[in-house]
GROMACS .gro file of C-alpha atoms in nm:
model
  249
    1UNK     CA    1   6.107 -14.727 -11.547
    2UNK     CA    2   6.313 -14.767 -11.839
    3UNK     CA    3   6.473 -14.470 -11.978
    4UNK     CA    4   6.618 -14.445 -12.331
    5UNK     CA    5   6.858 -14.114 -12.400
    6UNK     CA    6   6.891 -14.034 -12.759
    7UNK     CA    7   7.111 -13.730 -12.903
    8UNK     CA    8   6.855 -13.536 -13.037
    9UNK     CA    9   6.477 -13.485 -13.106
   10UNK     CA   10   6.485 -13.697 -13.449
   11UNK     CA   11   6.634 -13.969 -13.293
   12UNK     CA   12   6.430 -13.938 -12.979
   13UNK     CA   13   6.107 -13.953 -13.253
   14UNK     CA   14   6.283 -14.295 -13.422
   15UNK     CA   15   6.318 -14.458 -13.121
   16UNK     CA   16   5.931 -14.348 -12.991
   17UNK     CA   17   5.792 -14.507 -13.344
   18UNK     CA   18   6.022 -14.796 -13.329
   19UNK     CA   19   5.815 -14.890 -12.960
   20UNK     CA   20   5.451 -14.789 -13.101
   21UNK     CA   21   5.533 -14.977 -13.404
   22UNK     CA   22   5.651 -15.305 -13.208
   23UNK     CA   23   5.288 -15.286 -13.021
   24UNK     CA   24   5.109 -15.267 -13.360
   25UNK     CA   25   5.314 -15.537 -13.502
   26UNK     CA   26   5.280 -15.738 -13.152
   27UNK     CA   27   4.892 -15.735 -13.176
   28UNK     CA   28   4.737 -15.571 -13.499
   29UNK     CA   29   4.443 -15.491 -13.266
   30UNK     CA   30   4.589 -15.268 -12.952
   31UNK     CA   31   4.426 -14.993 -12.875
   32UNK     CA   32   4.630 -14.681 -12.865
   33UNK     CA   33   4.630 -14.357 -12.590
   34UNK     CA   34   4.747 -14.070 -12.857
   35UNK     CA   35   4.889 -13.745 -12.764
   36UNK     CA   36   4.896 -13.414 -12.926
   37UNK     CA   37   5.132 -13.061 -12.958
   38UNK     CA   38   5.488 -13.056 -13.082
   39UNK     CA   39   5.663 -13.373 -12.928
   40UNK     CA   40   5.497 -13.653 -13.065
   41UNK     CA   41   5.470 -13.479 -13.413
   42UNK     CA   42   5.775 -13.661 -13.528
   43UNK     CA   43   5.723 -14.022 -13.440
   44UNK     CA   44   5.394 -13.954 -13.632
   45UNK     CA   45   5.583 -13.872 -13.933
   46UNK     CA   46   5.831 -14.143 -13.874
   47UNK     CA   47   5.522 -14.403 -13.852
   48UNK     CA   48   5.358 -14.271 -14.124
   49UNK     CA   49   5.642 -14.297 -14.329
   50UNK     CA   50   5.688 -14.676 -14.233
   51UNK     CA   51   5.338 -14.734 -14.340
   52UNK     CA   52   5.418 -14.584 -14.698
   53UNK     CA   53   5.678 -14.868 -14.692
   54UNK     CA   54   5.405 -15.116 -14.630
   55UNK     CA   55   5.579 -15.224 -14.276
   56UNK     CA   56   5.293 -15.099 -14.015
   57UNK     CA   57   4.906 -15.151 -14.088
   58UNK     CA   58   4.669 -14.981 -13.882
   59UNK     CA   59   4.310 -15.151 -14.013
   60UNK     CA   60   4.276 -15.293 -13.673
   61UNK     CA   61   4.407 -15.081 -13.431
   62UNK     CA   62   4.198 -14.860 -13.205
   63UNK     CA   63   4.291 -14.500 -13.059
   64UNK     CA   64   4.178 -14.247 -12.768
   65UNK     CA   65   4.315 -13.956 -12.723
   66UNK     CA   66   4.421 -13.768 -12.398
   67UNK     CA   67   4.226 -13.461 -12.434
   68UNK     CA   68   4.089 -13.234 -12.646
   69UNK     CA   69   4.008 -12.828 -12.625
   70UNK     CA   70   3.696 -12.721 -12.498
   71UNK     CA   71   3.440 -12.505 -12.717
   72UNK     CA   72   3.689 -12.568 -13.058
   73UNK     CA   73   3.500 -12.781 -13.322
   74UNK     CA   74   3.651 -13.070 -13.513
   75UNK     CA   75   3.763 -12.852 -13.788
   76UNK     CA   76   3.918 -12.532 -13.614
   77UNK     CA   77   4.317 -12.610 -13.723
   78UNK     CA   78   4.374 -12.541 -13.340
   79UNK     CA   79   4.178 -12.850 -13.242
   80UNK     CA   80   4.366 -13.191 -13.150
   81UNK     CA   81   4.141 -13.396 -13.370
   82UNK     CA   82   4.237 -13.165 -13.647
   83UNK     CA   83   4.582 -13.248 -13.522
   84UNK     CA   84   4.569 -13.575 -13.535
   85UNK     CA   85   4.406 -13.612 -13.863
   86UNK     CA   86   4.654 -13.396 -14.031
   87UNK     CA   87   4.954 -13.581 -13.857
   88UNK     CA   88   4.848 -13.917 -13.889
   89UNK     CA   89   4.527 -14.057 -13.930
   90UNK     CA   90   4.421 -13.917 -14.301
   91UNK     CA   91   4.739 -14.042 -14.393
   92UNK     CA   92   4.777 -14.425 -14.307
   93UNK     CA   93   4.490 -14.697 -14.340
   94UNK     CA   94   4.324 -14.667 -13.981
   95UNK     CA   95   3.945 -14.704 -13.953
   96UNK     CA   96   3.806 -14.331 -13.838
   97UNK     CA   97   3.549 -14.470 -13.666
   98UNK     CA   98   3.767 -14.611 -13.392
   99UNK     CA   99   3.958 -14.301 -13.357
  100UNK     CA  100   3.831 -14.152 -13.059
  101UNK     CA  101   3.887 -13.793 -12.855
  102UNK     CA  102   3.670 -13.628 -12.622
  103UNK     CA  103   3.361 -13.415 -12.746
  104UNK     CA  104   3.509 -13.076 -12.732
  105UNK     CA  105   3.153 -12.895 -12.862
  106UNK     CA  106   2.967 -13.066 -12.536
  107UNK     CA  107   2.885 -12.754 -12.398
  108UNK     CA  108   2.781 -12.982 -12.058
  109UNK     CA  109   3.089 -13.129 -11.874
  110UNK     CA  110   2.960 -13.382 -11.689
  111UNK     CA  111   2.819 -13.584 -12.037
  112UNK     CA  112   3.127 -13.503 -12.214
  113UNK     CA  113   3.309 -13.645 -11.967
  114UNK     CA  114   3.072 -13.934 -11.866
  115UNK     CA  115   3.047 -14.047 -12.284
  116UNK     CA  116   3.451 -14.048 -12.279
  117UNK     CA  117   3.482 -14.274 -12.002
  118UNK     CA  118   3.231 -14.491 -12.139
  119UNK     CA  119   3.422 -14.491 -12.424
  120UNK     CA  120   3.808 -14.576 -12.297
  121UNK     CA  121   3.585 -14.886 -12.078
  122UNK     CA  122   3.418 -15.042 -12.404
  123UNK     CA  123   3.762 -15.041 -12.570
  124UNK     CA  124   3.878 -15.291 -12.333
  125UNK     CA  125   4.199 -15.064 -12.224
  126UNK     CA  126   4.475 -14.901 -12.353
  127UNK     CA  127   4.752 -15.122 -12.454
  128UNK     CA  128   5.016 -14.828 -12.495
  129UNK     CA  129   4.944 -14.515 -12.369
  130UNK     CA  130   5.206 -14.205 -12.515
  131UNK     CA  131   5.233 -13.904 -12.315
  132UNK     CA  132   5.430 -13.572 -12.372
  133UNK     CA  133   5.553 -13.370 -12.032
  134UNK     CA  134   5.474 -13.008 -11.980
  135UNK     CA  135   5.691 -12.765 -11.767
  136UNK     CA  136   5.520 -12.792 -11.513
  137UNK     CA  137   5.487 -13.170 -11.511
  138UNK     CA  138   5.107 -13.159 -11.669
  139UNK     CA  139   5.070 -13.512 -11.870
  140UNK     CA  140   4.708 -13.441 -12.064
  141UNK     CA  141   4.594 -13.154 -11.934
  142UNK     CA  142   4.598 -13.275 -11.594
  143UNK     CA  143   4.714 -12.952 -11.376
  144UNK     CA  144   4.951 -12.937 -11.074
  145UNK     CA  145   4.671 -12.981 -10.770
  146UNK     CA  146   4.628 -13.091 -10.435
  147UNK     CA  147   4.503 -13.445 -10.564
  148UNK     CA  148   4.477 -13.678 -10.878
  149UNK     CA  149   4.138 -13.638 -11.089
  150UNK     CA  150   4.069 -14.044 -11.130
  151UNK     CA  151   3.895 -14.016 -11.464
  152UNK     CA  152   3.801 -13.803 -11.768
  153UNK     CA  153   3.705 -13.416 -11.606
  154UNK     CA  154   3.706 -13.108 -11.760
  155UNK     CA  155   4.006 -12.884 -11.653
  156UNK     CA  156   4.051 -12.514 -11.580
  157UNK     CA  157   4.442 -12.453 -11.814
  158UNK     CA  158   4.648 -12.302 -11.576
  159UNK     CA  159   4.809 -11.968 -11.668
  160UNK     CA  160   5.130 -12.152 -11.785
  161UNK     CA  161   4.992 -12.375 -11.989
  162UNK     CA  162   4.776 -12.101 -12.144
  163UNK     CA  163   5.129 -11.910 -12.257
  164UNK     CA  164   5.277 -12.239 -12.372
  165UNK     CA  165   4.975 -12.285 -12.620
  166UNK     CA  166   4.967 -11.911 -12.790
  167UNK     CA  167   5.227 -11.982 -13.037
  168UNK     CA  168   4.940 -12.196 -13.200
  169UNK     CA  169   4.672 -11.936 -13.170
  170UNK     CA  170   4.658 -11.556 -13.311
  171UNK     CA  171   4.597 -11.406 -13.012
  172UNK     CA  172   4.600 -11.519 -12.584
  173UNK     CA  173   4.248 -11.423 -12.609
  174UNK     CA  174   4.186 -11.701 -12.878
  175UNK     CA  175   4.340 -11.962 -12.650
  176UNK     CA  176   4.072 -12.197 -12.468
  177UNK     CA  177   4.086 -12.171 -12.114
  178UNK     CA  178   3.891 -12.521 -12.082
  179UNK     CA  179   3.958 -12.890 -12.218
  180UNK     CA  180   3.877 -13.223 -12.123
  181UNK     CA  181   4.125 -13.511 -12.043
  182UNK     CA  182   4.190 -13.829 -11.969
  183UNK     CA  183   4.250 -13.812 -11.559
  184UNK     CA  184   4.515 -14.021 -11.398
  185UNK     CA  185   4.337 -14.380 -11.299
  186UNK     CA  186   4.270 -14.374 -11.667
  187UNK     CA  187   4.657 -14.310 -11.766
  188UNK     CA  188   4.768 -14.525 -11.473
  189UNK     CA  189   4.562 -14.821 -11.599
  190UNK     CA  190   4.700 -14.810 -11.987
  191UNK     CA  191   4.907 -15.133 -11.976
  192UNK     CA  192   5.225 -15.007 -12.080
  193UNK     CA  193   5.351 -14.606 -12.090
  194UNK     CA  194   5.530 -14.448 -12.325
  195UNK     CA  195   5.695 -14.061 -12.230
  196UNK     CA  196   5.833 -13.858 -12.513
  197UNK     CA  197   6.032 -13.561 -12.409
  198UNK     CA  198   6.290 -13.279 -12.593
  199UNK     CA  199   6.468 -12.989 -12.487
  200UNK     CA  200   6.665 -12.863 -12.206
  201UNK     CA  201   6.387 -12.639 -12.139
  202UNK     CA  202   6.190 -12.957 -12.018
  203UNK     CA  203   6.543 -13.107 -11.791
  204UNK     CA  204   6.432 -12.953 -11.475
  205UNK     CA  205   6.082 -13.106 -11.470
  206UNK     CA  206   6.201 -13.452 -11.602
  207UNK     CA  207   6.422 -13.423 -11.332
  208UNK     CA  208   6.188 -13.331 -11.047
  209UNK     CA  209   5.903 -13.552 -11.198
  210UNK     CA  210   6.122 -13.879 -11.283
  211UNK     CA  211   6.365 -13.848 -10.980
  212UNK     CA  212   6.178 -13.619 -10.710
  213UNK     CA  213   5.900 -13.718 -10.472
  214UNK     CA  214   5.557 -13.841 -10.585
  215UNK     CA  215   5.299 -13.533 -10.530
  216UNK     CA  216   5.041 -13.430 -10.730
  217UNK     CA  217   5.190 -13.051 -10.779
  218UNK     CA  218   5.377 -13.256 -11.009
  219UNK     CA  219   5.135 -13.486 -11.180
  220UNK     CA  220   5.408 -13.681 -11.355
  221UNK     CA  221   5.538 -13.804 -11.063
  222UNK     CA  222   5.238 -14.059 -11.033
  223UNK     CA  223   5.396 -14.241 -11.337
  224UNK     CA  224   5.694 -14.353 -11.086
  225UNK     CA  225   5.389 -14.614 -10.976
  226UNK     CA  226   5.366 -14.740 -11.293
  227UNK     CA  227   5.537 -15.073 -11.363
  228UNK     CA  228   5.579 -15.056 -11.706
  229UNK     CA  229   5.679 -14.685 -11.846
  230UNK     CA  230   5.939 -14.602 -12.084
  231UNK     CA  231   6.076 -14.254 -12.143
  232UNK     CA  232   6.266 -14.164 -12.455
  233UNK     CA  233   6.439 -13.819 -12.411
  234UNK     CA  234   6.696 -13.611 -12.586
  235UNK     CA  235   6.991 -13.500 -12.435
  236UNK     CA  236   6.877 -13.183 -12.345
  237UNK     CA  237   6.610 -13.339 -12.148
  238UNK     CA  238   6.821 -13.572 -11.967
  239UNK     CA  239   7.091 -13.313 -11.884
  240UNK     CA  240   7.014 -13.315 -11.526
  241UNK     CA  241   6.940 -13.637 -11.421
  242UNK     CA  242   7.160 -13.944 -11.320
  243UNK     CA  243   7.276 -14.178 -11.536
  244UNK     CA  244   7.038 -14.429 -11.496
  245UNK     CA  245   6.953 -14.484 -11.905
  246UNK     CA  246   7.027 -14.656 -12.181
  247UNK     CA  247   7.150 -14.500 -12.506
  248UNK     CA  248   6.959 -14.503 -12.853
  249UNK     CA  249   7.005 -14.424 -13.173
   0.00000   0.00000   0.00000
């Protein structure tokens, strides 16, 4: 793992476009594993701003998102592709109909789920798969457990999570208690990883899931496996860990 420590969350964003910019570059036609909530929101600006300048183009590339809410349609604010339409693909020149997320308004599961995976497979596989880190070591919305769902499922948001997520609503009792995600054979097999994390609110869990034993009570931890994952923290993040990074602007 290669681990990048920047001073704060705008540089932390720089350095997160600068590596999802370098796969575009490298091969106009990668395919893309987006993320959603608060994180990732500034490497979105920062690429969309470097499209404005004419440096990225996106006409070829393909994206699938991690997850998606379920029982929210497309244009509920709260929804993640509302999300990512408002934070980056209505503003650069990427082809909608490769932009992908799970089905959020399949009321059945097991076809939601079934129609994603069949989706990820005909892409040919994700090139660069970016991931946020919840406080309790979630990555999608897969939930501490006693063992790794392989492939897209639809997921039960633990009570944590369900706090985290009611800034964004008006009410608890407008949160969804249900989504669908990607599960962790389908992160595991993105080609390369890319971890985003901010805060000293998250330095605990980047500690325990980046430096701790592999378990799936800390789904994170699985990424340890990986051979190729980068994570680009703050210094908040990174407060309790060893000294085992490089510095970025």
């Amino acid at each position: 793992m290669k681990i990048y420590k920047t001073k704060d969350y705008d540089a932390m964003s720089r350095k997160a476009a600068d590596i999802i910019s370098a796969q575009i570059i490298m091969k106009p036609n990668c395919v893309l594993g987006l993320a959603t909530g608060s994180t990732p929101v500034g490497a979105y600006r920062q690429l969309v701003e470097w499209y404005n300048q004419g440096v990225l183009d996106f006409s070829e590339v393909t994206t699938v998102n991690l997850d998606e809410y379920k029982g929210l349609p497309r244009d509920n604010d709260q929804s993640y592709y509302y999300f990512m339409n408002e934070h980056l693909f209505k503003k650069v020149n990427i082809d909608k109909s490769r932009t992908f997320l799970p089905d959020g308004m399949e009321a059945d599961s097991e076809t939601a789920c079934r129609t994603y995976n069949e989706i990820i497979h005909a892409t040919g596989g994700v090139d660069l798969q970016l991931l946020g880190l919840g406080h309790n070591g979630h990555i999608g919305f897969n939930e501490p457990d006693t063992s790794y769902a392989k492939e897209t499922h639809c997921v039960t948001l633990s009570e944590r999570t369900i706090q985290a997520n009611m800034r964004f609503f008006a009410s608890e009792q407008d949160v969804p208690r249900q989504a669908y995600t990607m599960g962790i054979k389908t992160i595991m097999s993105a080609r390369s990883i890319l971890v985003v994390v901010s805060g000293e609110d998250k330095a605990e869990i980047v500690k325990t899931a980046f430096f701790g034993p592999v378990t799936p009570q800390v789904p994170a931890s699985i990424l340890q496996f990986h051979s190729n994952v980068t994570l680009v923290a703050d210094e908040g993040a990174l407060s309790q860990c060893p000294a085992l990074f490089h510095s970025a602007k």
